[in-house]
mmCIF file of C-alpha atoms and ligand atoms in Angstrom:
data_model
loop_
_atom_site.group_PDB
_atom_site.id
_atom_site.type_symbol
_atom_site.label_atom_id
_atom_site.label_comp_id
_atom_site.label_asym_id
_atom_site.label_seq_id
_atom_site.Cartn_x
_atom_site.Cartn_y
_atom_site.Cartn_z
ATOM 1 C CA UNK A 8 -35.601 -28.692 -16.240
ATOM 2 C CA UNK A 9 -33.764 -30.496 -13.449
ATOM 3 C CA UNK A 10 -30.797 -28.269 -12.575
ATOM 4 C CA UNK A 11 -28.720 -30.894 -10.683
ATOM 5 C CA UNK A 12 -28.874 -33.135 -13.784
ATOM 6 C CA UNK A 13 -27.795 -30.259 -16.019
ATOM 7 C CA UNK A 14 -24.837 -29.505 -13.733
ATOM 8 C CA UNK A 15 -23.860 -33.193 -13.631
ATOM 9 C CA UNK A 16 -24.026 -33.457 -17.413
ATOM 10 C CA UNK A 17 -21.699 -30.493 -17.794
ATOM 11 C CA UNK A 18 -19.421 -31.933 -15.090
ATOM 12 C CA UNK A 19 -19.204 -35.142 -17.161
ATOM 13 C CA UNK A 20 -18.370 -33.229 -20.346
ATOM 14 C CA UNK A 21 -21.720 -33.455 -22.190
ATOM 15 C CA UNK A 22 -22.626 -30.812 -24.746
ATOM 16 C CA UNK A 23 -25.739 -28.926 -23.592
ATOM 17 C CA UNK A 24 -28.433 -27.754 -25.969
ATOM 18 C CA UNK A 25 -29.128 -24.059 -26.686
ATOM 19 C CA UNK A 26 -32.598 -24.283 -25.121
ATOM 20 C CA UNK A 27 -31.162 -25.770 -21.933
ATOM 21 C CA UNK A 28 -28.610 -22.982 -21.619
ATOM 22 C CA UNK A 29 -31.264 -20.323 -22.348
ATOM 23 C CA UNK A 30 -33.549 -21.726 -19.644
ATOM 24 C CA UNK A 31 -30.708 -21.948 -17.129
ATOM 25 C CA UNK A 32 -29.677 -18.300 -17.657
ATOM 26 C CA UNK A 33 -33.283 -17.057 -17.558
ATOM 27 C CA UNK A 34 -33.893 -18.973 -14.310
ATOM 28 C CA UNK A 35 -30.648 -17.695 -12.798
ATOM 29 C CA UNK A 36 -31.457 -14.082 -13.728
ATOM 30 C CA UNK A 37 -34.933 -14.322 -12.174
ATOM 31 C CA UNK A 38 -33.520 -15.845 -8.964
ATOM 32 C CA UNK A 39 -35.101 -19.278 -9.448
ATOM 33 C CA UNK A 40 -31.669 -20.893 -9.723
ATOM 34 C CA UNK A 41 -29.633 -20.020 -6.604
ATOM 35 C CA UNK A 42 -26.010 -18.896 -6.566
ATOM 36 C CA UNK A 43 -24.780 -22.238 -5.199
ATOM 37 C CA UNK A 44 -26.071 -24.135 -8.233
ATOM 38 C CA UNK A 45 -24.755 -21.516 -10.647
ATOM 39 C CA UNK A 46 -21.317 -21.667 -8.934
ATOM 40 C CA UNK A 47 -21.232 -25.420 -9.464
ATOM 41 C CA UNK A 48 -22.229 -24.928 -13.093
ATOM 42 C CA UNK A 49 -19.516 -22.287 -13.604
ATOM 43 C CA UNK A 50 -16.918 -24.633 -12.081
ATOM 44 C CA UNK A 51 -18.068 -27.454 -14.364
ATOM 45 C CA UNK A 52 -17.627 -25.116 -17.355
ATOM 46 C CA UNK A 53 -14.226 -24.059 -16.020
ATOM 47 C CA UNK A 54 -13.021 -27.678 -16.088
ATOM 48 C CA UNK A 55 -14.911 -29.082 -19.094
ATOM 49 C CA UNK A 56 -15.119 -26.016 -21.337
ATOM 50 C CA UNK A 57 -17.885 -25.379 -23.855
ATOM 51 C CA UNK A 58 -18.260 -25.988 -27.566
ATOM 52 C CA UNK A 59 -18.594 -23.000 -29.910
ATOM 53 C CA UNK A 60 -22.356 -23.626 -30.113
ATOM 54 C CA UNK A 61 -22.691 -23.711 -26.315
ATOM 55 C CA UNK A 62 -20.608 -20.533 -25.908
ATOM 56 C CA UNK A 63 -22.771 -18.750 -28.506
ATOM 57 C CA UNK A 64 -25.961 -19.888 -26.735
ATOM 58 C CA UNK A 65 -24.611 -18.676 -23.393
ATOM 59 C CA UNK A 66 -23.666 -15.302 -24.898
ATOM 60 C CA UNK A 67 -27.071 -14.914 -26.588
ATOM 61 C CA UNK A 68 -28.942 -15.796 -23.388
ATOM 62 C CA UNK A 69 -26.925 -13.344 -21.319
ATOM 63 C CA UNK A 70 -27.359 -10.595 -23.924
ATOM 64 C CA UNK A 71 -31.120 -11.234 -23.950
ATOM 65 C CA UNK A 72 -31.379 -11.063 -20.130
ATOM 66 C CA UNK A 73 -31.957 -7.286 -20.195
ATOM 67 C CA UNK A 74 -32.315 -4.197 -22.391
ATOM 68 C CA UNK A 75 -30.445 -3.649 -25.640
ATOM 69 C CA UNK A 76 -29.637 -0.606 -27.721
ATOM 70 C CA UNK A 77 -31.918 -0.166 -30.719
ATOM 71 C CA UNK A 78 -30.455 2.022 -33.404
ATOM 72 C CA UNK A 79 -32.396 3.660 -36.229
ATOM 73 C CA UNK A 80 -31.018 3.055 -39.730
ATOM 74 C CA UNK A 81 -27.949 5.203 -40.309
ATOM 75 C CA UNK A 82 -24.161 5.189 -40.116
ATOM 76 C CA UNK A 83 -22.362 2.048 -38.900
ATOM 77 C CA UNK A 84 -22.504 1.344 -35.175
ATOM 78 C CA UNK A 85 -19.074 0.324 -33.922
ATOM 79 C CA UNK A 86 -17.133 -0.187 -30.710
ATOM 80 C CA UNK A 87 -13.916 -1.476 -29.246
ATOM 81 C CA UNK A 88 -13.255 -3.646 -26.238
ATOM 82 C CA UNK A 89 -9.983 -4.203 -24.463
ATOM 83 C CA UNK A 90 -9.321 -7.154 -22.204
ATOM 84 C CA UNK A 91 -7.616 -4.649 -19.929
ATOM 85 C CA UNK A 92 -4.068 -3.487 -19.545
ATOM 86 C CA UNK A 93 -1.978 -1.148 -17.434
ATOM 87 C CA UNK A 94 -2.097 2.493 -18.512
ATOM 88 C CA UNK A 95 -4.722 1.618 -21.114
ATOM 89 C CA UNK A 96 -6.470 4.889 -21.938
ATOM 90 C CA UNK A 97 -7.121 3.917 -25.570
ATOM 91 C CA UNK A 98 -10.945 4.123 -25.317
ATOM 92 C CA UNK A 99 -10.805 7.789 -24.300
ATOM 93 C CA UNK A 100 -9.118 8.614 -27.604
ATOM 94 C CA UNK A 101 -10.651 6.005 -29.880
ATOM 95 C CA UNK A 102 -14.343 6.680 -29.188
ATOM 96 C CA UNK A 103 -14.327 10.379 -30.210
ATOM 97 C CA UNK A 104 -11.849 9.665 -33.021
ATOM 98 C CA UNK A 105 -14.050 7.038 -34.661
ATOM 99 C CA UNK A 106 -17.088 9.309 -34.243
ATOM 100 C CA UNK A 107 -15.174 11.916 -36.303
ATOM 101 C CA UNK A 108 -15.187 9.351 -39.134
ATOM 102 C CA UNK A 109 -19.007 9.385 -39.085
ATOM 103 C CA UNK A 110 -19.551 6.163 -37.115
ATOM 104 C CA UNK A 111 -21.851 5.846 -34.103
ATOM 105 C CA UNK A 112 -20.026 4.656 -30.960
ATOM 106 C CA UNK A 113 -22.257 3.532 -28.040
ATOM 107 C CA UNK A 114 -19.411 2.659 -25.672
ATOM 108 C CA UNK A 115 -20.512 0.890 -22.494
ATOM 109 C CA UNK A 116 -17.498 0.498 -20.214
ATOM 110 C CA UNK A 117 -16.620 -0.817 -16.788
ATOM 111 C CA UNK A 118 -14.802 0.223 -13.667
ATOM 112 C CA UNK A 119 -11.300 -0.881 -12.739
ATOM 113 C CA UNK A 120 -10.882 -4.045 -10.739
ATOM 114 C CA UNK A 121 -7.553 -5.372 -9.468
ATOM 115 C CA UNK A 122 -4.525 -4.026 -11.281
ATOM 116 C CA UNK A 123 -6.289 -2.884 -14.453
ATOM 117 C CA UNK A 124 -7.953 0.529 -14.530
ATOM 118 C CA UNK A 125 -11.456 1.225 -15.825
ATOM 119 C CA UNK A 126 -12.642 3.793 -18.347
ATOM 120 C CA UNK A 127 -15.518 4.953 -16.105
ATOM 121 C CA UNK A 128 -13.173 5.802 -13.217
ATOM 122 C CA UNK A 129 -10.920 7.714 -15.593
ATOM 123 C CA UNK A 130 -13.844 9.678 -17.066
ATOM 124 C CA UNK A 131 -15.027 10.581 -13.574
ATOM 125 C CA UNK A 132 -11.813 12.507 -13.009
ATOM 126 C CA UNK A 133 -13.448 15.109 -15.282
ATOM 127 C CA UNK A 134 -15.599 17.114 -12.800
ATOM 128 C CA UNK A 135 -19.329 16.634 -13.460
ATOM 129 C CA UNK A 136 -18.906 13.901 -16.091
ATOM 130 C CA UNK A 137 -21.974 11.669 -15.774
ATOM 131 C CA UNK A 138 -21.567 8.030 -16.757
ATOM 132 C CA UNK A 139 -25.025 7.026 -15.471
ATOM 133 C CA UNK A 140 -27.173 7.497 -18.584
ATOM 134 C CA UNK A 141 -30.362 5.656 -19.455
ATOM 135 C CA UNK A 142 -30.506 3.935 -22.837
ATOM 136 C CA UNK A 143 -32.961 6.642 -23.976
ATOM 137 C CA UNK A 144 -30.550 9.440 -23.016
ATOM 138 C CA UNK A 145 -27.705 7.524 -24.643
ATOM 139 C CA UNK A 146 -29.667 7.072 -27.878
ATOM 140 C CA UNK A 147 -30.444 10.804 -28.061
ATOM 141 C CA UNK A 148 -26.789 11.716 -27.551
ATOM 142 C CA UNK A 149 -25.684 9.126 -30.088
ATOM 143 C CA UNK A 150 -28.000 10.615 -32.705
ATOM 144 C CA UNK A 151 -26.616 14.104 -32.039
ATOM 145 C CA UNK A 152 -22.921 13.525 -31.425
ATOM 146 C CA UNK A 153 -22.185 10.024 -32.675
ATOM 147 C CA UNK A 154 -20.580 9.025 -29.381
ATOM 148 C CA UNK A 155 -21.593 8.185 -25.834
ATOM 149 C CA UNK A 156 -19.408 6.762 -23.022
ATOM 150 C CA UNK A 157 -21.343 5.269 -20.135
ATOM 151 C CA UNK A 158 -21.643 2.504 -17.567
ATOM 152 C CA UNK A 159 -23.936 -0.512 -17.577
ATOM 153 C CA UNK A 160 -27.490 0.347 -16.518
ATOM 154 C CA UNK A 161 -29.307 -1.905 -14.029
ATOM 155 C CA UNK A 162 -31.162 -3.501 -16.946
ATOM 156 C CA UNK A 163 -28.149 -4.003 -19.226
ATOM 157 C CA UNK A 164 -27.025 -7.676 -19.236
ATOM 158 C CA UNK A 165 -28.180 -8.384 -15.650
ATOM 159 C CA UNK A 166 -27.241 -12.059 -16.085
ATOM 160 C CA UNK A 167 -23.621 -11.053 -16.618
ATOM 161 C CA UNK A 168 -23.683 -8.684 -13.656
ATOM 162 C CA UNK A 169 -24.798 -11.539 -11.369
ATOM 163 C CA UNK A 170 -22.622 -14.220 -12.900
ATOM 164 C CA UNK A 171 -19.474 -12.079 -13.000
ATOM 165 C CA UNK A 172 -19.823 -11.230 -9.284
ATOM 166 C CA UNK A 173 -20.226 -14.946 -8.570
ATOM 167 C CA UNK A 174 -17.245 -15.960 -10.697
ATOM 168 C CA UNK A 175 -15.141 -13.357 -8.945
ATOM 169 C CA UNK A 176 -15.556 -15.161 -5.595
ATOM 170 C CA UNK A 177 -15.602 -18.774 -6.809
ATOM 171 C CA UNK A 178 -12.342 -19.033 -8.765
ATOM 172 C CA UNK A 179 -14.133 -19.255 -12.114
ATOM 173 C CA UNK A 180 -13.066 -16.025 -13.832
ATOM 174 C CA UNK A 181 -10.275 -17.447 -16.043
ATOM 175 C CA UNK A 182 -12.448 -19.654 -18.269
ATOM 176 C CA UNK A 183 -12.400 -18.866 -22.007
ATOM 177 C CA UNK A 184 -16.126 -19.620 -22.666
ATOM 178 C CA UNK A 185 -17.220 -17.684 -19.569
ATOM 179 C CA UNK A 186 -15.006 -14.693 -20.423
ATOM 180 C CA UNK A 187 -16.201 -14.801 -24.040
ATOM 181 C CA UNK A 188 -19.878 -14.810 -23.038
ATOM 182 C CA UNK A 189 -19.352 -12.098 -20.412
ATOM 183 C CA UNK A 190 -17.562 -9.671 -22.730
ATOM 184 C CA UNK A 191 -19.501 -10.435 -25.899
ATOM 185 C CA UNK A 192 -22.964 -10.334 -24.289
ATOM 186 C CA UNK A 193 -22.340 -6.736 -23.182
ATOM 187 C CA UNK A 194 -20.866 -5.675 -26.501
ATOM 188 C CA UNK A 195 -23.576 -7.389 -28.549
ATOM 189 C CA UNK A 196 -26.267 -5.697 -26.421
ATOM 190 C CA UNK A 197 -24.944 -2.462 -27.952
ATOM 191 C CA UNK A 198 -26.334 -3.800 -31.276
ATOM 192 C CA UNK A 199 -23.120 -3.256 -33.206
ATOM 193 C CA UNK A 200 -22.204 -3.658 -36.857
ATOM 194 C CA UNK A 201 -18.475 -3.899 -36.170
ATOM 195 C CA UNK A 202 -16.383 -4.555 -33.068
ATOM 196 C CA UNK A 203 -12.635 -4.517 -32.585
ATOM 197 C CA UNK A 204 -11.095 -6.399 -29.686
ATOM 198 C CA UNK A 205 -7.774 -5.406 -28.177
ATOM 199 C CA UNK A 206 -6.627 -8.655 -26.627
ATOM 200 C CA UNK A 207 -3.681 -8.028 -24.310
ATOM 201 C CA UNK A 208 -1.297 -10.637 -23.028
ATOM 202 C CA UNK A 209 1.702 -10.638 -20.679
ATOM 203 C CA UNK A 210 2.517 -9.837 -17.068
ATOM 204 C CA UNK A 211 0.116 -6.898 -16.834
ATOM 205 C CA UNK A 212 -2.797 -8.616 -18.584
ATOM 206 C CA UNK A 213 -5.574 -11.021 -17.885
ATOM 207 C CA UNK A 214 -4.213 -13.498 -20.455
ATOM 208 C CA UNK A 215 -0.646 -14.331 -19.497
ATOM 209 C CA UNK A 216 0.456 -16.027 -22.758
ATOM 210 C CA UNK A 217 0.050 -15.229 -26.439
ATOM 211 C CA UNK A 218 -1.491 -18.658 -26.938
ATOM 212 C CA UNK A 219 -4.258 -17.943 -24.390
ATOM 213 C CA UNK A 220 -4.863 -14.540 -25.973
ATOM 214 C CA UNK A 221 -5.205 -16.178 -29.420
ATOM 215 C CA UNK A 222 -7.636 -18.764 -28.049
ATOM 216 C CA UNK A 223 -9.796 -16.056 -26.419
ATOM 217 C CA UNK A 224 -9.683 -13.933 -29.596
ATOM 218 C CA UNK A 225 -10.774 -16.893 -31.756
ATOM 219 C CA UNK A 226 -13.609 -17.698 -29.364
ATOM 220 C CA UNK A 227 -14.921 -14.111 -29.451
ATOM 221 C CA UNK A 228 -14.645 -13.903 -33.249
ATOM 222 C CA UNK A 229 -16.646 -17.145 -33.568
ATOM 223 C CA UNK A 230 -19.431 -15.820 -31.314
ATOM 224 C CA UNK A 231 -19.516 -12.525 -33.254
ATOM 225 C CA UNK A 232 -19.822 -14.405 -36.547
ATOM 226 C CA UNK A 233 -22.683 -16.455 -35.122
ATOM 227 C CA UNK A 234 -24.506 -13.218 -34.210
ATOM 228 C CA UNK A 235 -23.846 -11.387 -37.484
ATOM 229 C CA UNK A 236 -21.342 -8.875 -36.078
ATOM 230 C CA UNK A 237 -18.002 -8.351 -37.778
ATOM 231 C CA UNK A 238 -15.366 -8.849 -35.082
ATOM 232 C CA UNK A 239 -11.722 -7.873 -35.612
ATOM 233 C CA UNK A 240 -8.951 -8.662 -33.159
ATOM 234 C CA UNK A 241 -5.589 -7.064 -32.467
ATOM 235 C CA UNK A 242 -3.233 -8.875 -30.099
ATOM 236 C CA UNK A 243 -1.045 -6.571 -28.038
ATOM 237 C CA UNK A 244 1.718 -7.666 -25.660
ATOM 238 C CA UNK A 245 1.418 -5.877 -22.328
ATOM 239 C CA UNK A 246 5.118 -6.017 -21.543
ATOM 240 C CA UNK A 247 5.160 -2.394 -20.437
ATOM 241 C CA UNK A 248 2.313 0.032 -19.652
ATOM 242 C CA UNK A 249 0.633 1.780 -22.582
ATOM 243 C CA UNK A 250 2.030 5.316 -22.788
ATOM 244 C CA UNK A 251 3.858 6.961 -19.913
ATOM 245 C CA UNK A 252 1.063 7.444 -17.353
ATOM 246 C CA UNK A 253 -0.794 5.083 -15.011
ATOM 247 C CA UNK A 254 -3.574 6.440 -12.778
ATOM 248 C CA UNK A 255 -7.000 7.934 -13.385
ATOM 249 C CA UNK A 256 -6.594 11.688 -13.945
ATOM 250 C CA UNK A 257 -3.006 11.180 -15.141
ATOM 251 C CA UNK A 258 -4.240 8.901 -17.919
ATOM 252 C CA UNK A 259 -6.941 11.354 -18.989
ATOM 253 C CA UNK A 260 -4.268 14.053 -19.289
ATOM 254 C CA UNK A 261 -2.220 11.766 -21.543
ATOM 255 C CA UNK A 262 -5.280 10.810 -23.597
ATOM 256 C CA UNK A 263 -5.988 14.517 -24.188
ATOM 257 C CA UNK A 264 -2.411 14.961 -25.481
ATOM 258 C CA UNK A 265 -3.069 12.112 -27.918
ATOM 259 C CA UNK A 266 -6.410 13.663 -28.973
ATOM 260 C CA UNK A 267 -4.439 16.807 -29.803
ATOM 261 C CA UNK A 268 -2.029 14.923 -32.081
ATOM 262 C CA UNK A 269 0.719 14.487 -29.416
ATOM 263 C CA UNK A 270 1.249 12.019 -26.616
ATOM 264 C CA UNK A 271 3.405 8.891 -26.550
ATOM 265 C CA UNK A 272 3.905 7.135 -29.918
ATOM 266 C CA UNK A 273 2.868 3.690 -28.589
ATOM 267 C CA UNK A 274 -0.521 5.031 -27.454
ATOM 268 C CA UNK A 275 -1.147 6.712 -30.797
ATOM 269 C CA UNK A 276 -0.155 3.545 -32.634
ATOM 270 C CA UNK A 277 -2.526 1.291 -30.660
ATOM 271 C CA UNK A 278 -5.377 3.785 -31.099
ATOM 272 C CA UNK A 279 -4.826 3.880 -34.868
ATOM 273 C CA UNK A 280 -4.303 0.090 -35.203
ATOM 274 C CA UNK A 281 -7.687 -0.506 -33.564
ATOM 275 C CA UNK A 282 -9.591 2.441 -35.033
ATOM 276 C CA UNK A 283 -8.687 1.604 -38.625
ATOM 277 C CA UNK A 284 -10.322 -1.823 -38.301
ATOM 278 C CA UNK A 285 -13.764 -0.333 -37.610
ATOM 279 C CA UNK A 286 -13.848 3.310 -38.732
ATOM 280 C CA UNK A 287 -14.350 2.709 -42.459
ATOM 281 C CA UNK A 288 -11.759 5.396 -43.352
ATOM 282 C CA UNK A 289 -8.008 5.144 -43.916
ATOM 283 C CA UNK A 290 -5.346 5.447 -41.242
ATOM 284 C CA UNK A 291 -4.222 8.723 -42.857
ATOM 285 C CA UNK A 292 -7.688 10.219 -42.442
ATOM 286 C CA UNK A 293 -7.782 9.095 -38.803
ATOM 287 C CA UNK A 294 -4.360 10.641 -38.240
ATOM 288 C CA UNK A 295 -5.594 13.908 -39.700
ATOM 289 C CA UNK A 296 -8.492 13.934 -37.175
ATOM 290 C CA UNK A 297 -5.937 13.700 -34.355
ATOM 291 C CA UNK A 298 -3.610 16.289 -35.849
ATOM 292 C CA UNK A 299 -6.125 18.930 -36.976
ATOM 293 C CA UNK A 300 -8.050 19.199 -33.664
ATOM 294 C CA UNK A 301 -11.219 17.371 -34.834
ATOM 295 C CA UNK A 302 -10.868 14.515 -32.314
ATOM 296 C CA UNK A 303 -10.169 16.914 -29.461
ATOM 297 C CA UNK A 304 -13.244 19.000 -30.416
ATOM 298 C CA UNK A 305 -15.383 15.846 -30.468
ATOM 299 C CA UNK A 306 -14.091 14.932 -27.000
ATOM 300 C CA UNK A 307 -14.997 18.446 -25.751
ATOM 301 C CA UNK A 308 -18.521 17.985 -27.148
ATOM 302 C CA UNK A 309 -18.769 14.586 -25.440
ATOM 303 C CA UNK A 310 -17.628 16.049 -22.108
ATOM 304 C CA UNK A 311 -20.121 18.932 -22.381
ATOM 305 C CA UNK A 312 -22.990 16.611 -23.376
ATOM 306 C CA UNK A 313 -22.367 14.417 -20.315
ATOM 307 C CA UNK A 314 -22.239 17.220 -17.740
ATOM 308 C CA UNK A 315 -18.569 18.204 -17.711
ATOM 309 C CA UNK A 316 -16.939 21.483 -18.658
ATOM 310 C CA UNK A 317 -14.321 21.277 -21.437
ATOM 311 C CA UNK A 318 -12.603 24.306 -19.852
ATOM 312 C CA UNK A 319 -11.623 22.007 -16.958
ATOM 313 C CA UNK A 320 -9.627 19.663 -19.200
ATOM 314 C CA UNK A 321 -6.416 21.714 -19.325
ATOM 315 C CA UNK A 322 -6.630 22.101 -15.528
ATOM 316 C CA UNK A 323 -6.940 18.423 -14.588
ATOM 317 C CA UNK A 324 -3.433 18.285 -13.094
ATOM 318 C CA UNK A 325 -4.371 21.132 -10.702
ATOM 319 C CA UNK A 326 -7.844 19.748 -9.954
ATOM 320 C CA UNK A 327 -6.368 16.351 -9.014
ATOM 321 C CA UNK A 328 -3.062 17.233 -7.443
ATOM 322 C CA UNK A 329 -1.678 14.528 -5.157
ATOM 323 C CA UNK A 330 -0.027 15.927 -1.989
ATOM 324 C CA UNK A 331 3.313 14.321 -2.905
ATOM 325 C CA UNK A 332 4.679 14.455 -6.451
ATOM 326 C CA UNK A 333 8.289 13.392 -6.627
ATOM 327 C CA UNK A 334 10.660 11.969 -9.201
ATOM 328 C CA UNK A 335 12.188 8.553 -8.860
ATOM 329 C CA UNK A 336 15.797 8.649 -10.058
ATOM 330 C CA UNK A 337 17.776 6.042 -11.988
ATOM 331 C CA UNK A 338 20.351 4.368 -9.729
ATOM 332 C CA UNK A 339 22.708 3.505 -12.622
ATOM 333 C CA UNK A 340 23.483 4.459 -16.208
ATOM 334 C CA UNK A 341 22.377 2.169 -19.040
ATOM 335 C CA UNK A 342 19.355 1.400 -21.126
ATOM 336 C CA UNK A 343 15.860 0.754 -19.754
ATOM 337 C CA UNK A 344 15.554 -3.006 -20.083
ATOM 338 C CA UNK A 345 12.256 -3.766 -18.386
ATOM 339 C CA UNK A 346 9.191 -1.801 -17.260
ATOM 340 C CA UNK A 347 7.089 -4.538 -15.673
ATOM 341 C CA UNK A 348 3.451 -3.656 -16.352
ATOM 342 C CA UNK A 349 2.122 -6.121 -13.756
ATOM 343 C CA UNK A 350 4.265 -4.703 -10.947
ATOM 344 C CA UNK A 351 3.449 -1.129 -11.941
ATOM 345 C CA UNK A 352 -0.257 -2.014 -11.872
ATOM 346 C CA UNK A 353 0.215 -3.485 -8.377
ATOM 347 C CA UNK A 354 1.993 -0.340 -7.226
ATOM 348 C CA UNK A 355 -0.787 1.889 -8.634
ATOM 349 C CA UNK A 356 -3.347 -0.287 -6.834
ATOM 350 C CA UNK A 357 -1.419 0.096 -3.548
ATOM 351 C CA UNK A 358 -1.338 3.873 -4.032
ATOM 352 C CA UNK A 359 -5.153 3.786 -4.251
ATOM 353 C CA UNK A 360 -5.574 4.327 -8.018
ATOM 354 C CA UNK A 361 -7.457 1.008 -8.315
ATOM 355 C CA UNK A 362 -9.787 -1.081 -6.214
ATOM 356 C CA UNK A 363 -9.196 -4.479 -4.631
ATOM 357 C CA UNK A 364 -12.940 -5.234 -4.428
ATOM 358 C CA UNK A 365 -15.891 -3.871 -6.357
ATOM 359 C CA UNK A 366 -17.230 -1.754 -3.457
ATOM 360 C CA UNK A 367 -13.952 0.186 -2.927
ATOM 361 C CA UNK A 368 -13.522 3.802 -4.069
ATOM 362 C CA UNK A 369 -10.562 5.017 -6.122
ATOM 363 C CA UNK A 370 -8.169 7.923 -5.645
ATOM 364 C CA UNK A 371 -8.299 9.919 -8.887
ATOM 365 C CA UNK A 372 -5.061 11.845 -8.308
ATOM 366 C CA UNK A 373 -2.444 9.193 -7.556
ATOM 367 C CA UNK A 374 -0.302 7.110 -9.904
ATOM 368 C CA UNK A 375 2.735 7.541 -12.116
ATOM 369 C CA UNK A 376 3.644 9.730 -15.073
ATOM 370 C CA UNK A 377 6.693 10.449 -17.227
ATOM 371 C CA UNK A 378 7.466 6.712 -17.060
ATOM 372 C CA UNK A 379 10.579 5.629 -18.932
ATOM 373 C CA UNK A 380 9.976 3.335 -21.914
ATOM 374 C CA UNK A 381 11.840 0.131 -22.711
ATOM 375 C CA UNK A 382 14.951 0.793 -24.806
ATOM 376 C CA UNK A 383 15.491 4.376 -23.728
ATOM 377 C CA UNK A 384 19.007 5.394 -22.642
ATOM 378 C CA UNK A 385 19.214 6.741 -19.103
ATOM 379 C CA UNK A 386 21.955 8.232 -16.915
ATOM 380 C CA UNK A 387 22.307 7.684 -13.157
ATOM 381 C CA UNK A 388 20.386 10.425 -11.351
ATOM 382 C CA UNK A 389 17.977 11.103 -14.253
ATOM 383 C CA UNK A 390 14.247 10.604 -13.566
ATOM 384 C CA UNK A 391 12.755 7.186 -14.374
ATOM 385 C CA UNK A 392 9.230 8.426 -13.560
ATOM 386 C CA UNK A 393 7.228 10.688 -11.267
ATOM 387 C CA UNK A 394 5.255 9.206 -8.385
ATOM 388 C CA UNK A 395 2.009 10.925 -7.324
ATOM 389 C CA UNK A 396 1.163 9.747 -3.797
ATOM 390 C CA UNK A 397 -1.272 10.639 -1.029
ATOM 391 C CA UNK A 398 1.231 10.117 1.836
ATOM 392 C CA UNK A 399 4.971 9.762 2.399
ATOM 393 C CA UNK A 400 4.452 6.122 3.420
ATOM 394 C CA UNK A 401 2.635 5.456 0.143
ATOM 395 C CA UNK A 402 5.441 7.178 -1.776
ATOM 396 C CA UNK A 403 8.106 4.977 -0.147
ATOM 397 C CA UNK A 404 6.087 1.837 -0.837
ATOM 398 C CA UNK A 405 5.586 2.790 -4.510
ATOM 399 C CA UNK A 406 9.249 3.706 -4.929
ATOM 400 C CA UNK A 407 10.329 0.316 -3.561
ATOM 401 C CA UNK A 408 7.921 -1.507 -5.907
ATOM 402 C CA UNK A 409 9.001 0.534 -8.922
ATOM 403 C CA UNK A 410 12.625 -0.171 -8.044
ATOM 404 C CA UNK A 411 11.813 -3.803 -8.906
ATOM 405 C CA UNK A 412 9.573 -3.006 -11.889
ATOM 406 C CA UNK A 413 12.017 -0.707 -13.702
ATOM 407 C CA UNK A 414 15.236 -2.430 -14.654
ATOM 408 C CA UNK A 415 18.238 -0.846 -16.333
ATOM 409 C CA UNK A 416 20.675 -2.946 -18.360
ATOM 410 C CA UNK A 417 24.329 -2.771 -17.422
ATOM 411 C CA UNK A 418 25.349 -2.076 -21.082
ATOM 412 C CA UNK A 419 26.951 1.290 -21.516
ATOM 413 C CA UNK A 420 24.875 3.620 -23.681
ATOM 414 C CA UNK A 421 26.013 3.160 -27.274
ATOM 415 C CA UNK A 422 27.495 -0.333 -26.610
ATOM 416 C CA UNK A 423 24.818 -2.337 -28.377
HETATM 417 N N1 LIG B 516 -14.170 -8.712 -18.419
HETATM 418 C C1 LIG B 516 -15.484 -9.020 -18.416
HETATM 419 O O1 LIG B 516 -16.320 -8.180 -18.662
HETATM 420 N N2 LIG B 516 -15.822 -10.305 -18.178
HETATM 421 C C2 LIG B 516 -14.911 -11.268 -17.914
HETATM 422 O O2 LIG B 516 -15.294 -12.393 -17.709
HETATM 423 C C3 LIG B 516 -13.561 -10.920 -17.898
HETATM 424 C C4 LIG B 516 -13.211 -9.616 -18.157
#
């Protein structure tokens, strides 16, 4: 195969054959095709797109580049993927909840990058929680508990690991076929029966418009169908953060409230909207698992199985206590009109809750909680949120950013 010809054909808008794509990905994974040729290929795809058949071939090749889960016959194997939002702690609740319904959930997650947080970082705010499991360890835990939450192993979709790092530095991340293949290759390597995708759109999301979110959702559903996996999608606007907390440990604390039947209503609703697509039981049954302590018990079992101590969970706010925790007060009276998820994500990143590049560490303690929600009435001097910061300089910076993110309408309360 002559790689320059393949790149030129894609540049000129030709449809490539499945075999050609398979060979390209295998050669890239083994190092035969260098990064500079793969960058050119990714840019050609960015501009010319891919047909459904090409996208499916790319996904299949990337999935086949490493190890896959192999499940013995048994209950349905299901998972959820979110395209990433601000304050999105849904996975922490959904995985144990769906396991309560008798499903097996082999959830392979990622770390936060840019303004969106990552499930692995959040889980690591539980002391001792080990996300580095081998597929053999994961399979044993899945058979026993029905749920495992872990990171990608070295041998899990290595083609995606390489290609994603390359896309990140070559301006080729926002391409629907490349995003589809990247996400779906990892999820399909979990060997699922059913997958639900939470496709976010808006200022705090990867997809800025509903139209783009619909296009991505349709592309992922088509690839799933091609591979014999039932894929459901739920589109969620990310106009404000999910729940009232943004930050690693702070989000785990909120997720635990939800697992105990409490927590913010919007978080519970998203969890149930997604879970009911894949769990094979009714919404009412899922609600009962949250309200009767079953989901919380399953989460405790998960924490214990992966090296944590469930007794630490009620103490997370003490374990990760930022040096400065202060309220930010409403400057005027009115109704909360806007809580800009994108700006809040930026502010959390500046505080150190996220990472600007993959090699950065994250601060588990910092972020925001008790965030006001859109539509709530508020009086001047009442708290709009609490800021958890490492230093006074960080606090001032976050307060200034949140001053722009949180807007209060000038209507008097009760006017509307
Ligand atoms: N998440 C991924 O895993 N891959 C992408 O390409 C984009 C988001």
